Amino acid sequence: MKNLVAQLLEETSNKKIFTVTFVKKDGSIRKMNAMRGVRKGVKGVGHSFNPSEKNLLTVYDMQKRDFRFVNLNDVISFSANRKRFEK
């Protein structure tokens, strides 16, 4: 069976809403409705680092209406395409 990160990247293609549960930097647990591939509001400046080198996934947070990073090392579970995946 594929690992959780590979499944997350495969199941959450661009413009599909999914739910991800992960451990935040401060140790608390966060459940987020998110979407990948959002271009609205992007200014084209870019990051000062490469998120994939730090194992971060850039997503659009549907509740906060802003971009966030999800640390792929700290993902507990996610739901996409009416399927649930857990660690």
Short mmCIF file of C-alpha atoms in Angstrom, two decimals:
data_model
loop_
_atom_site.label_atom_id
_atom_site.label_comp_id
_atom_site.label_asym_id
_atom_site.label_seq_id
_atom_site.Cartn_x
_atom_site.Cartn_y
_atom_site.Cartn_z
CA MET A 1 0.00 0.00 0.00
CA LYS A 2 1.22 3.51 -0.81
CA ASN A 3 2.25 5.79 1.98
CA LEU A 4 -0.07 8.56 3.14
CA VAL A 5 1.83 11.41 1.46
CA ALA A 6 1.82 9.72 -1.94
CA GLN A 7 -1.91 9.07 -1.62
CA LEU A 8 -2.54 12.68 -0.58
CA LEU A 9 -0.71 14.04 -3.61
CA GLU A 10 -2.44 11.60 -5.95
CA GLU A 11 -6.00 12.03 -4.66
CA THR A 12 -5.95 15.84 -4.28
CA SER A 13 -5.36 17.02 -7.79
CA ASN A 14 -5.86 20.65 -8.72
CA LYS A 15 -9.15 22.35 -7.90
CA LYS A 16 -10.58 19.52 -5.78
CA ILE A 17 -11.61 20.30 -2.21
CA PHE A 18 -10.28 17.93 0.43
CA THR A 19 -10.02 17.77 4.22
CA VAL A 20 -6.67 17.25 5.90
CA THR A 21 -5.91 16.71 9.60
CA PHE A 22 -2.38 17.43 10.76
CA VAL A 23 -0.27 18.47 13.73
CA LYS A 24 0.65 22.16 13.71
CA LYS A 25 4.05 23.53 14.69
CA ASP A 26 2.79 24.37 18.18
CA GLY A 27 1.64 20.75 18.71
CA SER A 28 -2.09 21.35 18.34
CA ILE A 29 -4.19 19.38 15.86
CA ARG A 30 -5.77 21.23 12.93
CA LYS A 31 -8.48 20.06 10.54
CA MET A 32 -8.55 22.10 7.34
CA ASN A 33 -10.72 22.15 4.24
CA ALA A 34 -8.31 22.97 1.47
CA MET A 35 -7.74 23.03 -2.27
CA ARG A 36 -4.62 22.73 -4.39
CA GLY A 37 -3.87 24.60 -7.58
CA VAL A 38 -5.60 27.90 -6.69
CA ARG A 39 -4.18 30.84 -8.63
CA LYS A 40 -6.53 33.62 -7.53
CA GLY A 41 -4.72 36.22 -5.46
CA VAL A 42 -1.26 35.02 -6.42
CA LYS A 43 1.00 38.02 -6.97
CA GLY A 44 3.77 36.17 -8.79
CA VAL A 45 6.47 37.14 -6.31
CA GLY A 46 7.13 33.60 -5.10
CA HIS A 47 8.64 32.27 -1.90
CA SER A 48 12.11 32.95 -0.60
CA PHE A 49 12.55 29.16 -0.24
CA ASN A 50 11.45 25.98 -1.98
CA PRO A 51 8.52 24.46 0.01
CA SER A 52 9.10 20.95 -1.36
CA GLU A 53 12.63 20.93 0.07
CA LYS A 54 11.09 21.39 3.53
CA ASN A 55 8.37 18.80 2.76
CA LEU A 56 5.62 21.46 2.75
CA LEU A 57 2.52 21.44 0.56
CA THR A 58 1.01 24.77 -0.43
CA VAL A 59 -2.80 24.72 -0.19
CA TYR A 60 -5.63 27.24 -0.19
CA ASP A 61 -7.50 27.21 3.14
CA MET A 62 -11.21 27.38 2.31
CA GLN A 63 -12.28 28.73 5.74
CA LYS A 64 -9.61 31.40 6.14
CA ARG A 65 -9.57 32.19 2.41
CA ASP A 66 -5.79 32.35 2.28
CA PHE A 67 -2.83 30.20 1.39
CA ARG A 68 -1.30 27.91 4.01
CA PHE A 69 1.43 25.28 4.20
CA VAL A 70 0.80 21.72 5.35
CA ASN A 71 3.84 19.85 6.64
CA LEU A 72 3.59 16.47 4.92
CA ASN A 73 5.52 14.83 7.77
CA ASP A 74 2.74 15.73 10.23
CA VAL A 75 -0.35 14.64 8.29
CA ILE A 76 -2.59 12.38 10.39
CA SER A 77 -5.39 11.77 7.89
CA PHE A 78 -7.18 13.23 4.92
CA SER A 79 -10.42 12.79 2.99
CA ALA A 80 -10.75 13.25 -0.75
CA ASN A 81 -12.98 11.87 -3.49
CA ARG A 82 -15.31 10.39 -0.85
CA LYS A 83 -12.47 8.26 0.53
CA ARG A 84 -10.71 8.54 3.89
CA PHE A 85 -7.01 7.83 4.35
CA GLU A 86 -5.25 7.51 7.72
CA LYS A 87 -1.71 6.99 8.93
#
